[in-house]
């Protein structure tokens, strides 16, 4: 039935099933590298703040990775079914297969996997991509020339401009606006991280809420396709419609996470502003060393040559007791000399 090692002659090489998006692998590796480089500094942070900084780094990078990855995933909406369908054009062969439609912001992914996977002496395991950067017509024509199975051609044809369903207009424009708002959310996320490292924690909370708002705008933009009349895909004796999938719900969860972080930061800034400033600085545990005992310090008499010291008031004596433990010759001892000289002058 087939030639060239059980492959139809219009296929030059044996096809391999698509496993994972190269873009998603790149995004994951980049953010893992950033996480590793930032987590290396954790041993240099003392005390309880180490755990806080680890959670902060991991959460922030998770949000950033999700915002970038959502632009390139192919499962914002999807539909699946198992049916008997005509396998090839100009052939009466019918195969039982799992058919899947996965819709992203930049195109669709159509899968066809046989049950069992080998039928008619051929491995039925297809995973075809169709993008709509401009139009899908050219890729559809290439699929016709390659002689892809009928179920894949039928689904791809539904997204062409000439098809009366008009799916290409619904999904392409909603996907473009959703992608644009996601990139805007990514910019807000970058600004929020910059502001978190500055003494303006309140505005960092505002930017996190802005990030959440743009994520919800992206979801609303993609959701407009559900308001249009749905096109039913009928293959064999069965049919299916596309529904929201993993990426949509992941965007919702990330938006809620950004909202919670933004609201908490804003509320705590007004309730306990000083503790918030301490929490977002490396010196949050600077008071842990107060109980440490220091050796006896000495004041270099050379600093006081020619100076008449008057009796110190109680306030000055308290300040002296605070500063007197600094070692001689250090910057702090010089500061003590200046301080005492001012007290004598007064």
GROMACS .gro file of C-alpha atoms in nm:
model
  346
    1UNK     CA    1   0.000   0.000   0.000
    2UNK     CA    2   0.294   0.232   0.059
    3UNK     CA    3   0.639   0.282  -0.088
    4UNK     CA    4   0.979   0.385   0.042
    5UNK     CA    5   0.979   0.202   0.375
    6UNK     CA    6   0.605   0.234   0.442
    7UNK     CA    7   0.601   0.607   0.368
    8UNK     CA    8   0.397   0.773   0.098
    9UNK     CA    9   0.627   0.896  -0.180
   10UNK     CA   10   0.549   1.264  -0.123
   11UNK     CA   11   0.715   1.246   0.222
   12UNK     CA   12   1.094   1.272   0.171
   13UNK     CA   13   1.182   1.168   0.529
   14UNK     CA   14   1.016   0.987   0.816
   15UNK     CA   15   0.830   1.237   1.031
   16UNK     CA   16   0.881   1.262   1.405
   17UNK     CA   17   0.606   1.374   1.641
   18UNK     CA   18   0.636   1.723   1.787
   19UNK     CA   19   0.737   1.693   2.153
   20UNK     CA   20   0.788   2.040   2.299
   21UNK     CA   21   0.809   2.397   2.173
   22UNK     CA   22   1.165   2.519   2.124
   23UNK     CA   23   1.061   2.870   2.228
   24UNK     CA   24   0.920   2.745   2.557
   25UNK     CA   25   1.238   2.550   2.627
   26UNK     CA   26   1.442   2.866   2.565
   27UNK     CA   27   1.220   3.073   2.798
   28UNK     CA   28   1.240   2.812   3.073
   29UNK     CA   29   1.619   2.784   3.047
   30UNK     CA   30   1.664   3.164   3.054
   31UNK     CA   31   1.456   3.207   3.368
   32UNK     CA   32   1.615   2.905   3.535
   33UNK     CA   33   1.955   3.062   3.470
   34UNK     CA   34   1.836   3.389   3.622
   35UNK     CA   35   1.698   3.203   3.924
   36UNK     CA   36   2.024   3.015   3.975
   37UNK     CA   37   2.233   3.332   3.950
   38UNK     CA   38   2.012   3.515   4.201
   39UNK     CA   39   1.984   3.224   4.444
   40UNK     CA   40   2.363   3.204   4.464
   41UNK     CA   41   2.363   3.522   4.678
   42UNK     CA   42   2.135   3.370   4.942
   43UNK     CA   43   2.420   3.238   5.162
   44UNK     CA   44   2.537   3.598   5.199
   45UNK     CA   45   2.205   3.706   5.352
   46UNK     CA   46   2.179   3.656   5.727
   47UNK     CA   47   1.902   3.520   5.941
   48UNK     CA   48   1.534   3.498   5.863
   49UNK     CA   49   1.557   3.735   5.567
   50UNK     CA   50   1.724   3.455   5.366
   51UNK     CA   51   1.395   3.263   5.340
   52UNK     CA   52   1.205   3.582   5.257
   53UNK     CA   53   1.444   3.667   4.972
   54UNK     CA   54   1.428   3.313   4.833
   55UNK     CA   55   1.046   3.325   4.820
   56UNK     CA   56   1.061   3.671   4.668
   57UNK     CA   57   1.304   3.565   4.393
   58UNK     CA   58   1.119   3.245   4.305
   59UNK     CA   59   0.777   3.411   4.299
   60UNK     CA   60   0.894   3.705   4.091
   61UNK     CA   61   1.071   3.489   3.832
   62UNK     CA   62   0.770   3.257   3.813
   63UNK     CA   63   0.545   3.550   3.725
   64UNK     CA   64   0.792   3.679   3.466
   65UNK     CA   65   0.836   3.337   3.305
   66UNK     CA   66   0.461   3.284   3.283
   67UNK     CA   67   0.404   3.626   3.122
   68UNK     CA   68   0.657   3.551   2.849
   69UNK     CA   69   0.560   3.186   2.798
   70UNK     CA   70   0.188   3.261   2.762
   71UNK     CA   71   0.265   3.441   2.436
   72UNK     CA   72   0.399   3.120   2.279
   73UNK     CA   73   0.185   2.842   2.425
   74UNK     CA   74  -0.066   2.664   2.203
   75UNK     CA   75  -0.332   2.572   2.455
   76UNK     CA   76  -0.532   2.884   2.534
   77UNK     CA   77  -0.828   2.690   2.396
   78UNK     CA   78  -0.849   2.330   2.285
   79UNK     CA   79  -1.083   2.050   2.181
   80UNK     CA   80  -1.034   1.675   2.167
   81UNK     CA   81  -1.226   1.372   2.049
   82UNK     CA   82  -1.183   1.009   1.943
   83UNK     CA   83  -1.359   0.907   1.623
   84UNK     CA   84  -1.344   0.705   1.304
   85UNK     CA   85  -1.243   0.924   1.011
   86UNK     CA   86  -1.132   0.896   0.651
   87UNK     CA   87  -0.755   0.889   0.656
   88UNK     CA   88  -0.644   1.015   0.314
   89UNK     CA   89  -0.800   1.183   0.014
   90UNK     CA   90  -0.900   0.956  -0.273
   91UNK     CA   91  -0.898   0.659  -0.038
   92UNK     CA   92  -1.167   0.461   0.141
   93UNK     CA   93  -0.937   0.377   0.435
   94UNK     CA   94  -1.093   0.466   0.771
   95UNK     CA   95  -0.885   0.493   1.087
   96UNK     CA   96  -0.973   0.524   1.452
   97UNK     CA   97  -0.774   0.814   1.600
   98UNK     CA   98  -0.755   1.079   1.870
   99UNK     CA   99  -0.793   1.424   1.715
  100UNK     CA  100  -0.687   1.738   1.902
  101UNK     CA  101  -0.710   2.109   1.827
  102UNK     CA  102  -0.491   2.344   2.034
  103UNK     CA  103  -0.531   2.719   1.983
  104UNK     CA  104  -0.269   2.976   2.086
  105UNK     CA  105  -0.225   3.349   2.036
  106UNK     CA  106  -0.022   3.307   1.716
  107UNK     CA  107  -0.164   2.993   1.557
  108UNK     CA  108  -0.310   2.648   1.597
  109UNK     CA  109  -0.168   2.303   1.659
  110UNK     CA  110  -0.357   2.001   1.519
  111UNK     CA  111  -0.277   1.649   1.642
  112UNK     CA  112  -0.379   1.312   1.504
  113UNK     CA  113  -0.281   0.991   1.683
  114UNK     CA  114  -0.406   0.650   1.578
  115UNK     CA  115  -0.568   0.390   1.804
  116UNK     CA  116  -0.354   0.182   1.770
  117UNK     CA  117  -0.076   0.408   1.652
  118UNK     CA  118   0.020   0.174   1.364
  119UNK     CA  119  -0.258   0.117   1.110
  120UNK     CA  120  -0.237   0.017   0.745
  121UNK     CA  121   0.138  -0.040   0.787
  122UNK     CA  122   0.188   0.329   0.873
  123UNK     CA  123   0.261   0.514   1.195
  124UNK     CA  124  -0.025   0.759   1.251
  125UNK     CA  125   0.119   1.023   1.481
  126UNK     CA  126   0.086   1.376   1.342
  127UNK     CA  127   0.140   1.711   1.509
  128UNK     CA  128   0.109   2.001   1.265
  129UNK     CA  129   0.148   2.374   1.330
  130UNK     CA  130  -0.035   2.652   1.143
  131UNK     CA  131   0.044   3.015   1.228
  132UNK     CA  132  -0.148   3.326   1.130
  133UNK     CA  133   0.115   3.599   1.138
  134UNK     CA  134  -0.031   3.716   0.806
  135UNK     CA  135  -0.266   3.450   0.669
  136UNK     CA  136  -0.285   3.076   0.706
  137UNK     CA  137  -0.345   3.022   0.335
  138UNK     CA  138   0.016   2.947   0.240
  139UNK     CA  139   0.065   2.690   0.514
  140UNK     CA  140  -0.268   2.530   0.424
  141UNK     CA  141  -0.157   2.499   0.060
  142UNK     CA  142   0.170   2.338   0.174
  143UNK     CA  143  -0.032   2.090   0.381
  144UNK     CA  144  -0.237   2.003   0.072
  145UNK     CA  145   0.079   1.947  -0.130
  146UNK     CA  146   0.225   1.720   0.138
  147UNK     CA  147  -0.095   1.518   0.147
  148UNK     CA  148  -0.166   1.542   0.518
  149UNK     CA  149  -0.454   1.333   0.657
  150UNK     CA  150  -0.807   1.454   0.596
  151UNK     CA  151  -0.892   1.541   0.961
  152UNK     CA  152  -0.593   1.779   0.980
  153UNK     CA  153  -0.678   1.942   0.647
  154UNK     CA  154  -1.042   1.979   0.750
  155UNK     CA  155  -0.956   2.161   1.074
  156UNK     CA  156  -0.692   2.381   0.909
  157UNK     CA  157  -0.936   2.477   0.633
  158UNK     CA  158  -1.177   2.611   0.896
  159UNK     CA  159  -0.919   2.883   0.978
  160UNK     CA  160  -0.865   3.005   0.621
  161UNK     CA  161  -0.995   3.342   0.506
  162UNK     CA  162  -1.226   3.189   0.248
  163UNK     CA  163  -1.404   2.969   0.503
  164UNK     CA  164  -1.753   3.100   0.600
  165UNK     CA  165  -1.687   3.031   0.971
  166UNK     CA  166  -1.449   3.329   0.986
  167UNK     CA  167  -1.245   3.174   1.269
  168UNK     CA  168  -0.926   3.334   1.142
  169UNK     CA  169  -1.061   3.683   1.210
  170UNK     CA  170  -1.189   3.598   1.557
  171UNK     CA  171  -0.878   3.423   1.683
  172UNK     CA  172  -0.612   3.626   1.503
  173UNK     CA  173  -0.726   3.969   1.623
  174UNK     CA  174  -0.816   3.857   1.975
  175UNK     CA  175  -0.477   3.683   1.995
  176UNK     CA  176  -0.291   3.995   1.881
  177UNK     CA  177  -0.456   4.217   2.141
  178UNK     CA  178  -0.407   3.954   2.412
  179UNK     CA  179  -0.037   3.926   2.325
  180UNK     CA  180   0.008   4.304   2.328
  181UNK     CA  181  -0.147   4.337   2.674
  182UNK     CA  182   0.063   4.046   2.805
  183UNK     CA  183   0.382   4.223   2.693
  184UNK     CA  184   0.256   4.537   2.866
  185UNK     CA  185   0.203   4.331   3.181
  186UNK     CA  186   0.561   4.205   3.146
  187UNK     CA  187   0.688   4.566   3.136
  188UNK     CA  188   0.487   4.644   3.450
  189UNK     CA  189   0.643   4.339   3.616
  190UNK     CA  190   0.992   4.470   3.536
  191UNK     CA  191   0.906   4.813   3.682
  192UNK     CA  192   0.763   4.650   3.994
  193UNK     CA  193   1.087   4.461   4.054
  194UNK     CA  194   1.289   4.780   4.010
  195UNK     CA  195   1.067   4.966   4.255
  196UNK     CA  196   1.087   4.682   4.509
  197UNK     CA  197   1.462   4.742   4.527
  198UNK     CA  198   1.411   5.114   4.597
  199UNK     CA  199   1.256   5.289   4.899
  200UNK     CA  200   0.922   5.324   4.716
  201UNK     CA  201   0.748   5.000   4.816
  202UNK     CA  202   0.403   5.154   4.775
  203UNK     CA  203   0.452   5.219   4.404
  204UNK     CA  204   0.588   4.868   4.360
  205UNK     CA  205   0.257   4.741   4.497
  206UNK     CA  206   0.072   4.963   4.251
  207UNK     CA  207   0.275   4.821   3.962
  208UNK     CA  208   0.196   4.465   4.070
  209UNK     CA  209  -0.172   4.552   4.059
  210UNK     CA  210  -0.118   4.708   3.715
  211UNK     CA  211   0.048   4.381   3.606
  212UNK     CA  212  -0.258   4.189   3.722
  213UNK     CA  213  -0.489   4.434   3.543
  214UNK     CA  214  -0.314   4.385   3.207
  215UNK     CA  215  -0.323   4.007   3.251
  216UNK     CA  216  -0.699   4.028   3.301
  217UNK     CA  217  -0.724   4.256   2.995
  218UNK     CA  218  -0.544   3.987   2.791
  219UNK     CA  219  -0.789   3.725   2.914
  220UNK     CA  220  -1.082   3.951   2.831
  221UNK     CA  221  -0.944   4.008   2.482
  222UNK     CA  222  -0.912   3.635   2.416
  223UNK     CA  223  -1.255   3.571   2.568
  224UNK     CA  224  -1.425   3.782   2.301
  225UNK     CA  225  -1.408   3.479   2.069
  226UNK     CA  226  -1.662   3.306   2.291
  227UNK     CA  227  -1.915   3.584   2.225
  228UNK     CA  228  -1.907   3.516   1.851
  229UNK     CA  229  -2.108   3.229   1.701
  230UNK     CA  230  -1.910   2.910   1.755
  231UNK     CA  231  -1.807   2.696   1.460
  232UNK     CA  232  -1.870   2.324   1.511
  233UNK     CA  233  -1.602   2.083   1.389
  234UNK     CA  234  -1.763   1.767   1.252
  235UNK     CA  235  -1.536   1.473   1.173
  236UNK     CA  236  -1.689   1.137   1.096
  237UNK     CA  237  -1.994   1.091   1.314
  238UNK     CA  238  -1.868   1.312   1.599
  239UNK     CA  239  -1.816   1.685   1.654
  240UNK     CA  240  -1.647   1.916   1.904
  241UNK     CA  241  -1.606   2.283   1.999
  242UNK     CA  242  -1.303   2.462   2.141
  243UNK     CA  243  -1.309   2.549   2.512
  244UNK     CA  244  -1.069   2.734   2.746
  245UNK     CA  245  -0.758   2.536   2.830
  246UNK     CA  246  -0.446   2.537   3.049
  247UNK     CA  247  -0.286   2.864   2.940
  248UNK     CA  248  -0.607   3.058   3.000
  249UNK     CA  249  -0.641   2.926   3.354
  250UNK     CA  250  -0.270   2.975   3.419
  251UNK     CA  251  -0.310   3.340   3.317
  252UNK     CA  252  -0.603   3.369   3.560
  253UNK     CA  253  -0.401   3.218   3.846
  254UNK     CA  254  -0.103   3.446   3.774
  255UNK     CA  255  -0.329   3.752   3.762
  256UNK     CA  256  -0.481   3.661   4.098
  257UNK     CA  257  -0.132   3.608   4.245
  258UNK     CA  258  -0.021   3.953   4.125
  259UNK     CA  259  -0.339   4.105   4.267
  260UNK     CA  260  -0.283   3.945   4.609
  261UNK     CA  261   0.081   4.059   4.618
  262UNK     CA  262  -0.008   4.414   4.513
  263UNK     CA  263  -0.294   4.449   4.762
  264UNK     CA  264  -0.089   4.303   5.051
  265UNK     CA  265   0.209   4.528   4.981
  266UNK     CA  266  -0.015   4.836   4.961
  267UNK     CA  267  -0.206   4.755   5.281
  268UNK     CA  268   0.104   4.666   5.482
  269UNK     CA  269   0.276   4.983   5.363
  270UNK     CA  270   0.005   5.192   5.529
  271UNK     CA  271  -0.023   4.971   5.839
  272UNK     CA  272   0.342   4.897   5.918
  273UNK     CA  273   0.558   5.112   5.689
  274UNK     CA  274   0.879   5.079   5.892
  275UNK     CA  275   0.868   4.700   5.903
  276UNK     CA  276   0.798   4.691   5.530
  277UNK     CA  277   1.109   4.898   5.462
  278UNK     CA  278   1.311   4.662   5.679
  279UNK     CA  279   1.164   4.353   5.513
  280UNK     CA  280   1.263   4.468   5.163
  281UNK     CA  281   1.622   4.548   5.258
  282UNK     CA  282   1.912   4.313   5.320
  283UNK     CA  283   1.968   4.467   5.664
  284UNK     CA  284   1.639   4.342   5.800
  285UNK     CA  285   1.824   4.148   6.074
  286UNK     CA  286   2.059   4.433   6.165
  287UNK     CA  287   1.930   4.431   6.520
  288UNK     CA  288   2.014   4.067   6.582
  289UNK     CA  289   2.365   4.160   6.693
  290UNK     CA  290   2.253   4.389   6.974
  291UNK     CA  291   2.296   4.116   7.234
  292UNK     CA  292   2.654   4.041   7.137
  293UNK     CA  293   2.916   4.143   7.394
  294UNK     CA  294   3.207   4.354   7.277
  295UNK     CA  295   3.547   4.387   7.433
  296UNK     CA  296   3.649   4.691   7.630
  297UNK     CA  297   3.724   4.996   7.412
  298UNK     CA  298   3.970   5.276   7.477
  299UNK     CA  299   3.975   5.640   7.381
  300UNK     CA  300   4.304   5.765   7.240
  301UNK     CA  301   4.423   6.050   7.465
  302UNK     CA  302   4.604   6.215   7.174
  303UNK     CA  303   4.267   6.321   7.037
  304UNK     CA  304   4.199   6.524   7.351
  305UNK     CA  305   4.530   6.716   7.380
  306UNK     CA  306   4.465   7.080   7.450
  307UNK     CA  307   4.095   7.026   7.507
  308UNK     CA  308   3.924   7.122   7.828
  309UNK     CA  309   3.646   6.880   7.906
  310UNK     CA  310   3.356   7.012   8.103
  311UNK     CA  311   3.124   6.785   8.301
  312UNK     CA  312   2.895   6.599   8.067
  313UNK     CA  313   2.523   6.624   8.094
  314UNK     CA  314   2.316   6.309   8.133
  315UNK     CA  315   2.213   6.315   7.766
  316UNK     CA  316   2.570   6.351   7.645
  317UNK     CA  317   2.680   6.075   7.884
  318UNK     CA  318   2.423   5.840   7.733
  319UNK     CA  319   2.548   5.917   7.383
  320UNK     CA  320   2.906   5.862   7.500
  321UNK     CA  321   2.821   5.523   7.646
  322UNK     CA  322   2.662   5.427   7.313
  323UNK     CA  323   2.968   5.520   7.109
  324UNK     CA  324   3.251   5.439   7.350
  325UNK     CA  325   3.284   5.074   7.246
  326UNK     CA  326   3.420   5.162   6.900
  327UNK     CA  327   3.789   5.064   6.860
  328UNK     CA  328   4.047   5.338   6.861
  329UNK     CA  329   4.184   5.460   6.531
  330UNK     CA  330   3.867   5.368   6.344
  331UNK     CA  331   3.635   5.604   6.165
  332UNK     CA  332   3.392   5.571   6.457
  333UNK     CA  333   3.655   5.682   6.711
  334UNK     CA  334   3.726   5.990   6.503
  335UNK     CA  335   3.354   6.058   6.493
  336UNK     CA  336   3.353   6.026   6.873
  337UNK     CA  337   3.631   6.284   6.901
  338UNK     CA  338   3.433   6.533   6.692
  339UNK     CA  339   3.121   6.460   6.893
  340UNK     CA  340   3.293   6.519   7.226
  341UNK     CA  341   3.457   6.837   7.099
  342UNK     CA  342   3.118   6.974   7.001
  343UNK     CA  343   2.981   6.883   7.342
  344UNK     CA  344   3.269   7.068   7.513
  345UNK     CA  345   3.216   7.371   7.291
  346UNK     CA  346   2.848   7.379   7.380
   0.00000   0.00000   0.00000
